[in-house]
CSV table of C-alpha atoms in Angstrom, one decimal:
chain,number,residue,atom,x,y,z
A,1,MET,CA,0.4,-0.1,-0.1
A,2,ARG,CA,1.2,3.4,-0.5
A,3,LYS,CA,2.1,5.4,2.5
A,4,PHE,CA,1.0,8.9,2.1
A,5,GLY,CA,-2.5,10.0,1.6
A,6,THR,CA,-3.3,14.2,1.0
A,7,VAL,CA,0.1,16.3,0.8
A,8,ALA,CA,-0.4,19.6,0.2
A,9,TYR,CA,2.8,21.8,-0.4
A,10,GLY,CA,3.6,25.2,0.3
A,11,ILE,CA,5.0,27.3,-2.7
A,12,ARG,CA,6.6,30.2,-1.7
A,13,THR,CA,7.5,33.0,-5.3
A,14,PRO,CA,8.1,36.4,-5.5
A,15,ILE,CA,6.3,39.8,-3.8
A,16,ILE,CA,3.2,40.3,-5.9
A,17,HIS,CA,2.6,43.5,-6.8
A,18,LYS,CA,-0.3,46.0,-9.3
A,19,GLY,CA,0.1,45.3,-13.0
A,20,ASP,CA,2.4,41.9,-12.4
A,21,ASP,CA,1.7,38.9,-14.4
A,22,LEU,CA,-0.1,36.9,-12.1
A,23,VAL,CA,0.0,33.6,-14.5
A,24,ASP,CA,3.1,34.1,-15.5
A,25,ILE,CA,4.7,34.4,-12.0
A,26,THR,CA,2.3,31.6,-10.7
A,27,ALA,CA,3.2,28.8,-13.8
A,28,ARG,CA,6.9,30.1,-13.2
A,29,SER,CA,7.0,29.2,-9.0
A,30,LEU,CA,4.5,25.9,-10.0
A,31,SER,CA,7.1,24.6,-11.9
A,32,ASP,CA,10.3,25.9,-10.5
A,33,ALA,CA,9.6,24.3,-7.5
A,34,VAL,CA,8.6,20.8,-9.1
A,35,ASN,CA,10.8,20.1,-11.2
A,36,GLU,CA,13.9,21.0,-8.5
A,37,HIS,CA,11.3,18.1,-5.4
A,38,GLY,CA,11.3,16.1,-8.6
A,39,LEU,CA,7.9,16.1,-8.2
A,40,GLN,CA,4.7,14.5,-10.4
A,41,LEU,CA,1.2,16.4,-11.4
A,42,LYS,CA,-1.4,14.8,-12.5
A,43,PRO,CA,-5.3,14.7,-13.0
A,44,GLY,CA,-6.7,16.1,-9.5
A,45,ASP,CA,-4.2,17.7,-8.8
A,46,ILE,CA,-4.6,20.7,-7.2
A,47,LEU,CA,-3.4,24.6,-7.0
A,48,GLY,CA,-5.0,26.5,-4.7
A,49,ILE,CA,-3.7,31.0,-5.5
A,50,THR,CA,-5.1,33.2,-2.5
A,51,GLU,CA,-7.4,36.3,-3.3
A,52,ALA,CA,-5.1,38.0,-2.1
A,53,VAL,CA,-2.3,38.7,-5.1
A,54,VAL,CA,-4.8,38.4,-7.6
A,55,ALA,CA,-7.2,41.6,-6.1
A,56,LYS,CA,-2.9,44.0,-5.2
A,57,SER,CA,-2.0,42.4,-9.8
A,58,MET,CA,-4.8,43.8,-10.9
A,59,GLY,CA,-4.4,47.2,-9.0
A,60,ASN,CA,-7.8,46.5,-7.1
A,61,TYR,CA,-7.7,49.4,-4.9
A,62,ALA,CA,-10.1,51.7,-3.3
A,63,SER,CA,-10.1,55.4,-1.1
A,64,LEU,CA,-11.3,55.8,2.1
A,65,ASN,CA,-13.2,58.9,-0.1
A,66,ASP,CA,-13.9,56.6,-2.7
A,67,ILE,CA,-16.3,55.3,0.3
A,68,GLY,CA,-17.2,57.1,1.5
A,69,ALA,CA,-18.1,59.3,-1.9
A,70,ASP,CA,-19.9,55.6,-2.8
A,71,VAL,CA,-21.8,55.8,0.6
A,72,ARG,CA,-23.2,59.6,-0.4
A,73,ARG,CA,-23.9,58.8,-3.2
A,74,LYS,CA,-25.7,55.3,-2.4
A,75,PHE,CA,-28.3,57.3,0.3
A,76,SER,CA,-28.3,60.3,-1.9
A,77,ILE,CA,-31.4,62.1,0.3
A,78,PRO,CA,-32.8,65.8,-0.8
A,79,ASN,CA,-31.8,67.7,2.4
A,80,ASP,CA,-28.0,66.5,2.3
A,81,ASN,CA,-27.7,65.9,5.7
A,82,LEU,CA,-27.2,61.7,5.2
A,83,GLU,CA,-27.9,60.3,9.2
A,84,LEU,CA,-26.6,56.5,8.8
A,85,GLY,CA,-26.9,53.9,10.9
A,86,VAL,CA,-24.6,51.0,10.4
A,87,VAL,CA,-25.9,47.9,11.4
A,88,PHE,CA,-23.5,44.8,13.2
A,89,PRO,CA,-21.0,45.3,11.6
A,90,ILE,CA,-17.3,43.1,13.1
A,91,LEU,CA,-15.1,44.2,15.2
A,92,SER,CA,-11.4,44.2,13.4
A,93,ARG,CA,-8.5,46.7,12.5
A,94,ASN,CA,-7.9,45.4,9.5
A,95,ARG,CA,-11.5,44.9,8.0
A,96,PHE,CA,-13.5,46.9,9.3
A,97,LEU,CA,-12.1,50.3,10.8
A,98,SER,CA,-11.0,51.8,7.8
A,99,LEU,CA,-13.9,51.7,6.3
A,100,LEU,CA,-15.5,53.0,9.1
A,101,LYS,CA,-13.3,56.0,8.2
A,102,GLY,CA,-14.2,55.7,5.0
A,103,ILE,CA,-17.5,55.8,5.5
A,104,THR,CA,-17.7,58.9,8.1
A,105,ARG,CA,-16.3,60.5,4.8
A,106,GLY,CA,-19.5,60.1,3.2
A,107,ALA,CA,-22.0,60.8,6.0
A,108,ASP,CA,-23.4,63.6,8.6
A,109,LYS,CA,-23.9,61.9,10.9
A,110,VAL,CA,-23.3,58.1,11.8
A,111,TYR,CA,-24.4,55.6,14.4
A,112,VAL,CA,-23.1,51.8,15.2
A,113,LEU,CA,-25.3,49.3,16.2
A,114,LEU,CA,-23.1,46.7,18.1
A,115,SER,CA,-23.6,42.7,18.8
A,116,PHE,CA,-23.5,41.8,21.9
A,117,PRO,CA,-21.6,39.3,23.4
A,118,PHE,CA,-20.1,39.3,20.0
A,119,ASP,CA,-19.8,40.1,17.2
A,120,GLU,CA,-20.6,37.5,13.9
A,121,VAL,CA,-17.3,36.0,13.7
A,122,GLY,CA,-16.8,35.4,17.5
A,123,ASN,CA,-15.3,38.8,18.8
A,124,PRO,CA,-16.1,38.7,22.3
A,125,VAL,CA,-17.0,42.7,23.2
A,126,MET,CA,-18.1,42.0,27.2
A,127,ASP,CA,-17.4,38.7,29.0
A,128,LYS,CA,-19.7,35.9,27.4
A,129,GLU,CA,-20.7,35.2,32.2
A,130,THR,CA,-21.0,38.2,32.1
A,131,ALA,CA,-24.0,39.0,29.8
A,132,PHE,CA,-25.3,35.5,30.9
A,133,ASN,CA,-25.2,37.1,34.3
A,134,LEU,CA,-27.3,40.5,33.1
A,135,LYS,CA,-29.5,39.0,31.1
A,136,ASP,CA,-32.4,40.7,31.6
A,137,GLU,CA,-30.5,44.3,32.1
A,138,LEU,CA,-29.4,44.5,28.6
A,139,SER,CA,-32.1,45.1,26.5
A,140,GLY,CA,-33.2,47.1,24.0
A,141,LEU,CA,-30.9,49.9,21.9
A,142,MET,CA,-28.7,51.1,24.7
A,143,SER,CA,-26.1,53.9,23.8
A,144,ALA,CA,-22.8,52.7,24.6
A,145,GLU,CA,-21.9,54.3,28.0
A,146,GLU,CA,-25.2,53.2,29.2
A,147,PHE,CA,-23.5,49.7,27.6
A,148,THR,CA,-20.4,50.2,29.9
A,149,GLN,CA,-22.0,50.8,32.7
A,150,LYS,CA,-24.0,47.8,32.8
A,151,ILE,CA,-21.0,44.9,32.2
A,152,GLY,CA,-19.8,47.3,35.0
A,153,GLY,CA,-16.7,50.0,32.9
A,154,ARG,CA,-14.9,48.9,29.6
A,155,PHE,CA,-13.9,45.6,28.2
A,156,ILE,CA,-10.5,44.9,26.6
A,157,HIS,CA,-10.7,42.3,23.8
A,158,PRO,CA,-8.2,39.0,25.0
A,159,PHE,CA,-6.5,38.3,21.6
A,160,THR,CA,-5.7,42.5,20.2
A,161,ASP,CA,-6.1,44.1,22.9
A,162,VAL,CA,-7.9,47.2,21.7
A,163,ASP,CA,-11.4,48.0,23.6
A,164,TYR,CA,-13.6,48.3,20.7
A,165,ILE,CA,-16.0,50.7,21.0
A,166,ASP,CA,-13.6,53.2,22.2
A,167,LEU,CA,-11.8,52.6,18.6
A,168,TYR,CA,-14.6,53.4,16.8
A,169,GLN,CA,-16.1,56.5,18.2
A,170,SER,CA,-12.6,57.3,17.8
A,171,VAL,CA,-12.3,57.3,14.4
A,172,ALA,CA,-14.3,60.5,14.1
A,173,ASP,CA,-16.7,63.0,15.8
A,174,ASN,CA,-20.0,61.5,14.2
A,175,VAL,CA,-20.3,58.8,15.0
A,176,GLU,CA,-21.8,56.9,18.0
A,177,VAL,CA,-22.4,53.8,18.9
A,178,TYR,CA,-24.2,51.5,20.2
A,179,PHE,CA,-25.5,48.4,21.1
A,180,SER,CA,-28.6,45.6,21.2
A,181,ASN,CA,-28.6,42.2,18.8
A,182,ASP,CA,-32.2,43.9,17.1
A,183,CYS,CA,-31.3,45.1,14.4
A,184,ARG,CA,-35.1,46.7,14.4
A,185,ASP,CA,-33.2,48.7,16.5
A,186,ILE,CA,-31.3,51.0,14.8
A,187,LEU,CA,-34.4,52.1,13.2
A,188,LYS,CA,-35.2,54.5,17.0
A,189,LEU,CA,-32.2,56.4,15.4
A,190,THR,CA,-32.6,56.6,11.7
A,191,LYS,CA,-34.0,55.2,8.5
A,192,ASN,CA,-31.5,55.1,6.1
A,193,VAL,CA,-29.5,52.2,6.8
A,194,LEU,CA,-25.8,50.0,6.2
A,195,CYS,CA,-25.7,47.0,6.8
A,196,ALA,CA,-23.0,45.7,7.3
A,197,ASP,CA,-22.5,41.7,8.6
A,198,ILE,CA,-21.5,39.1,5.8
A,199,HIS,CA,-23.0,36.2,5.9
A,200,THR,CA,-27.1,37.1,7.6
A,201,ARG,CA,-26.7,40.7,6.0
A,202,ASP,CA,-29.5,39.7,2.9
A,203,PHE,CA,-31.9,38.2,6.7
A,204,THR,CA,-31.0,41.5,8.4
A,205,LYS,CA,-32.6,43.3,5.0
A,206,ARG,CA,-35.4,41.4,5.0
A,207,ILE,CA,-35.9,42.7,8.7
A,208,LEU,CA,-35.2,45.9,8.1
A,209,GLU,CA,-37.1,45.4,5.2
A,210,LYS,CA,-40.7,44.5,7.6
A,211,ALA,CA,-39.9,46.9,9.7
A,212,GLY,CA,-40.3,50.2,7.8
A,213,ALA,CA,-36.9,51.7,7.1
A,214,ASN,CA,-36.5,54.4,4.1
A,215,LYS,CA,-33.3,53.0,2.4
A,216,ILE,CA,-31.1,49.8,3.8
A,217,LEU,CA,-28.1,48.8,1.3
A,218,THR,CA,-24.8,46.2,2.3
A,219,LEU,CA,-21.9,46.1,2.5
A,220,ALA,CA,-22.1,45.0,-1.0
A,221,ASP,CA,-23.7,47.9,-3.0
A,222,ILE,CA,-21.0,49.9,-2.3
A,223,LEU,CA,-17.9,49.8,-4.1
A,224,ASP,CA,-19.5,47.4,-6.5
A,225,GLU,CA,-19.7,50.2,-10.0
A,226,PRO,CA,-16.6,50.7,-11.5
A,227,GLY,CA,-14.8,54.4,-11.1
A,228,ASN,CA,-12.7,56.3,-13.2
A,229,ASN,CA,-9.7,56.0,-9.9
A,230,HIS,CA,-10.9,53.1,-7.6
A,231,GLY,CA,-10.7,50.3,-7.8
A,232,TYR,CA,-15.4,47.6,-7.3
A,233,ASN,CA,-16.3,44.6,-6.7
A,234,GLU,CA,-19.3,43.8,-8.6
A,235,LYS,CA,-20.4,40.8,-7.0
A,236,TYR,CA,-19.4,42.1,-3.5
A,237,GLY,CA,-19.0,45.5,-2.8
A,238,LEU,CA,-17.1,46.6,0.6
A,239,LEU,CA,-17.3,42.8,1.3
A,240,GLY,CA,-13.5,40.8,1.9
A,241,SER,CA,-12.1,44.1,2.0
A,242,ASN,CA,-7.7,44.6,3.4
A,243,LEU,CA,-7.0,47.4,5.2
A,244,ALA,CA,-4.1,48.4,2.5
A,245,THR,CA,-2.8,51.7,3.6
A,246,ASP,CA,-3.7,53.8,6.0
A,247,GLU,CA,-5.8,55.6,2.4
A,248,THR,CA,-7.0,52.6,0.7
A,249,VAL,CA,-8.6,49.0,1.2
A,250,LYS,CA,-8.0,46.0,-1.6
A,251,LEU,CA,-11.3,45.0,-2.5
A,252,PHE,CA,-11.9,41.6,-3.5
A,253,PRO,CA,-10.4,40.9,-7.3
A,254,ARG,CA,-12.7,40.0,-10.1
A,255,ASP,CA,-12.9,37.8,-12.6
A,256,CYS,CA,-11.4,35.4,-11.8
A,257,GLU,CA,-12.9,32.6,-13.6
A,258,GLY,CA,-10.3,34.1,-16.9
A,259,PHE,CA,-7.9,34.3,-14.8
A,260,LEU,CA,-8.1,30.2,-13.6
A,261,GLU,CA,-8.8,29.2,-17.4
A,262,LYS,CA,-5.5,31.7,-18.7
A,263,LEU,CA,-3.8,30.0,-15.7
A,264,ARG,CA,-4.5,26.4,-16.4
A,265,THR,CA,-3.8,27.2,-20.0
A,266,ARG,CA,-0.9,27.9,-20.0
A,267,VAL,CA,0.7,24.8,-16.6
A,268,ALA,CA,-1.0,22.5,-19.7
A,269,LYS,CA,1.2,23.4,-21.2
A,270,ASP,CA,4.2,23.6,-19.2
A,271,LEU,CA,4.0,21.2,-18.0
A,272,GLY,CA,1.6,19.2,-19.1
A,273,VAL,CA,-1.1,18.1,-17.0
A,274,GLU,CA,-4.6,20.2,-16.2
A,275,ILE,CA,-5.0,20.2,-12.7
A,276,GLU,CA,-8.7,21.4,-11.1
A,277,MET,CA,-7.9,25.4,-9.3
A,278,LEU,CA,-9.2,27.7,-6.7
A,279,VAL,CA,-8.7,31.0,-5.3
A,280,TYR,CA,-9.8,31.1,-2.2
A,281,GLY,CA,-10.2,33.2,0.4
A,282,ASP,CA,-10.5,32.7,4.0
A,283,GLY,CA,-10.9,29.2,5.5
A,284,ALA,CA,-14.2,28.2,6.8
A,285,PHE,CA,-12.9,27.4,10.6
A,286,LYS,CA,-12.9,28.7,14.2
A,287,ASP,CA,-10.1,28.5,16.2
A,288,PRO,CA,-10.6,26.3,19.2
A,289,VAL,CA,-8.8,28.7,21.8
A,290,CYS,CA,-10.3,31.8,21.5
A,291,GLY,CA,-13.4,30.7,20.1
A,292,ILE,CA,-13.8,32.9,16.8
A,293,TRP,CA,-14.6,31.8,13.4
A,294,GLU,CA,-11.6,32.8,10.5
A,295,LEU,CA,-14.5,33.5,7.8
A,296,ALA,CA,-14.4,37.4,7.4
A,297,ASP,CA,-15.1,37.0,3.6
A,298,PRO,CA,-17.9,36.1,1.7
A,299,VAL,CA,-17.2,32.8,0.6
A,300,VAL,CA,-14.3,30.5,1.0
A,301,ALA,CA,-13.3,29.9,-2.7
A,302,VAL,CA,-13.8,33.3,-5.7
A,303,ALA,CA,-13.4,30.5,-8.0
A,304,CYS,CA,-12.8,27.4,-9.0
A,305,THR,CA,-12.1,24.9,-11.7
A,306,PRO,CA,-16.2,22.2,-12.0
A,307,ARG,CA,-14.7,19.3,-9.8
A,308,LEU,CA,-14.2,21.4,-7.0
A,309,THR,CA,-17.6,22.7,-6.9
A,310,GLY,CA,-19.1,18.7,-5.4
A,311,THR,CA,-19.2,17.7,-2.3
A,312,PRO,CA,-16.8,14.7,-1.4
A,313,GLN,CA,-19.0,10.9,-1.2
A,314,GLU,CA,-17.0,9.0,0.7
A,315,ILE,CA,-17.8,6.5,3.9
A,316,LYS,CA,-16.4,6.2,7.4
A,317,ILE,CA,-13.5,4.1,7.9
A,318,LYS,CA,-13.6,3.9,11.5
A,319,HIS,CA,-17.3,2.8,11.8
A,320,ALA,CA,-16.7,0.2,8.6
A,321,ALA,CA,-13.8,-1.4,11.1
A,322,ASP,CA,-16.8,-1.7,13.6
A,323,ILE,CA,-18.9,-3.3,12.3
A,324,LEU,CA,-16.7,-5.9,10.5
A,325,ALA,CA,-14.6,-6.1,13.4
A,326,ASP,CA,-15.6,-9.5,14.3
A,327,GLU,CA,-16.3,-11.3,10.9
A,328,PHE,CA,-12.5,-10.7,9.5
A,329,LYS,CA,-9.6,-9.8,10.5
A,330,GLY,CA,-6.7,-8.6,9.4
A,331,LYS,CA,-6.3,-8.0,5.8
A,332,ASP,CA,-9.3,-8.9,4.9
A,333,LYS,CA,-10.8,-6.7,7.1
A,334,ASP,CA,-9.2,-3.8,5.0
A,335,ASN,CA,-9.6,-6.0,1.7
A,336,ALA,CA,-13.6,-6.0,2.5
A,337,ILE,CA,-13.4,-1.6,3.5
A,338,LYS,CA,-11.6,-1.5,-0.3
A,339,GLU,CA,-14.8,-2.9,-1.5
A,340,MET,CA,-16.6,-1.0,1.2
A,341,VAL,CA,-15.1,2.5,-0.6
A,342,ARG,CA,-14.8,0.9,-3.8
A,343,PHE,CA,-18.9,0.2,-4.8
A,344,LYS,CA,-20.2,2.7,-2.3
A,345,SER,CA,-24.2,4.5,-3.9
A,346,LYS,CA,-22.6,7.7,-6.0
A,347,GLY,CA,-24.4,10.7,-3.1
A,348,TYR,CA,-23.3,8.4,-0.3
A,349,ALA,CA,-21.8,10.2,2.5
A,350,ALA,CA,-22.4,8.1,5.6
A,351,GLY,CA,-21.2,10.3,9.0
A,352,THR,CA,-19.2,13.2,7.6
A,353,THR,CA,-21.0,16.5,6.6
A,354,PRO,CA,-21.9,17.3,3.1
A,355,ARG,CA,-19.1,20.2,1.9
A,356,LYS,CA,-18.4,21.8,-0.4
A,357,TYR,CA,-14.9,20.5,-1.7
A,358,ALA,CA,-14.2,23.9,-3.0
A,359,ASP,CA,-14.8,25.4,0.5
A,360,LEU,CA,-12.6,21.9,2.7
A,361,VAL,CA,-10.0,22.2,0.1
A,362,GLY,CA,-10.0,26.6,0.5
A,363,SER,CA,-9.8,26.3,3.7
A,364,LEU,CA,-6.5,23.6,3.4
A,365,CYS,CA,-5.2,25.9,1.3
A,366,ASP,CA,-5.8,29.4,4.1
A,367,LEU,CA,-4.5,26.8,7.7
A,368,MET,CA,-0.9,26.5,4.6
A,369,SER,CA,-0.2,29.8,3.3
A,370,GLY,CA,-1.0,32.4,6.9
A,371,SER,CA,-1.6,35.5,5.9
A,372,GLY,CA,1.6,36.1,8.0
A,373,ASP,CA,5.1,36.6,6.5
A,374,LYS,CA,5.4,32.5,5.3
A,375,GLY,CA,5.8,33.7,2.1
A,376,THR,CA,3.1,30.7,0.2
A,377,PRO,CA,0.2,32.5,-1.8
A,378,ILE,CA,0.5,29.5,-4.2
A,379,ILE,CA,-0.8,26.0,-2.7
A,380,LEU,CA,-0.5,22.5,-4.2
A,381,ILE,CA,-2.3,19.5,-2.9
A,382,GLN,CA,-1.7,16.1,-4.1
A,383,GLY,CA,-3.5,13.3,-3.9
A,384,TYR,CA,-6.4,14.9,-2.4
A,385,PHE,CA,-9.7,13.1,-4.7
A,386,ASP,CA,-8.0,9.4,-3.7
A,387,ASN,CA,-9.2,7.2,-1.3
A,388,TYR,CA,-8.4,4.0,0.9
A,389,ALA,CA,-9.0,2.0,-1.6
A,390,ASP,CA,-6.8,3.7,-4.1
A,391,GLU,CA,-3.6,2.3,-4.9
A,392,ASP,CA,-2.0,4.6,-7.9
A,393,GLY,CA,-1.5,7.5,-6.0
A,394,PHE,CA,1.1,10.2,-6.6
A,395,GLY,CA,3.7,7.9,-5.3
A,396,SER,CA,6.6,9.3,-2.4
A,397,ILE,CA,8.3,12.8,-3.4
A,398,LYS,CA,11.9,9.9,-3.5
A,399,LYS,CA,9.8,7.7,-5.7
A,400,GLN,CA,9.3,10.1,-8.4
A,401,ALA,CA,12.7,11.3,-8.3
A,402,HIS,CA,14.4,7.8,-9.2
A,403,ALA,CA,11.7,7.3,-11.4
A,404,LYS,CA,12.5,10.3,-14.1
A,405,HIS,CA,16.2,9.8,-12.9
A,406,ALA,CA,15.9,6.6,-14.8
A,407,LEU,CA,13.4,7.4,-17.7
């Protein structure tokens, strides 16, 4: 039996800049890594490219003034005095702080409504035990001052050491922070609302529409159209954006399908095999210590090749082993399990969560590349679609290198 199952490699590249030919850089980096380490690509291998370098290379940036101008334009009102409610943003210096700065440049007054005890992705704004003990007192719309008084003083985020209430209120003189877990409470302050939540934005918008809001947009509606001097994303707008500089943000990349098509053709030409590919963002996993959900992007996979759009069809080997324990022993049991794997029914997924390949693979890629200084924005995955019954996988590096040398 072959000894390796799924193997992933982080591939280093030069630093990517605006205007770089990312197809060429990615293809050359992959070829160099494959040749240097004696790897052999096979159909079914997967190449992941982080969305950050795709957006960087295409120059998909916008300034805080661009954000403010689009907010002003989208929420145009007759008296030109825009009071805007910003509902349920996440607590993030990298993700939302810059967006809030931009929003304040387009609105005359900004009311930020925060949820508690956590934001959408699990960042705490108060102690969980305190929230439980004060569940009857923490109700209705509360100002930042009322909320702070009720919970017993300032709360510092345990991992970033930041007081997010103070941070968001200090962005500009026209910002006020409030608390409620009912999005409709924002309508007590203003009828114009920007839903700043990520994965629940459509639900929040529907609730506010039924409650009588005047105009409601989401972050996906801001910078969703091309401009003369700024980037945009027609599907996600500001969702998926990140801090770039003090005055700019990097937006989610566009036309990733076209990029993957060109890259797939180039890799097939250079290395003689057509492999699967995806552009990935945040992984869909939750930190077991701090309880924060990683997925602050709107999706895990921005784009992918067709094979990655499906879901795994698997049996649970550990369960099968227990069922067959009394009937088969040793190699007979191994062979029986392999037969179960080979002849499983289409769509079978006993005991496994039916997540999409793109989400699973994208999460693996994000874990491999990280968001720090690894310098591996490209991830090569081999053997992902193999199973226990497959005997002819890609094999070991040493074996491949030896075969290549023999040829």
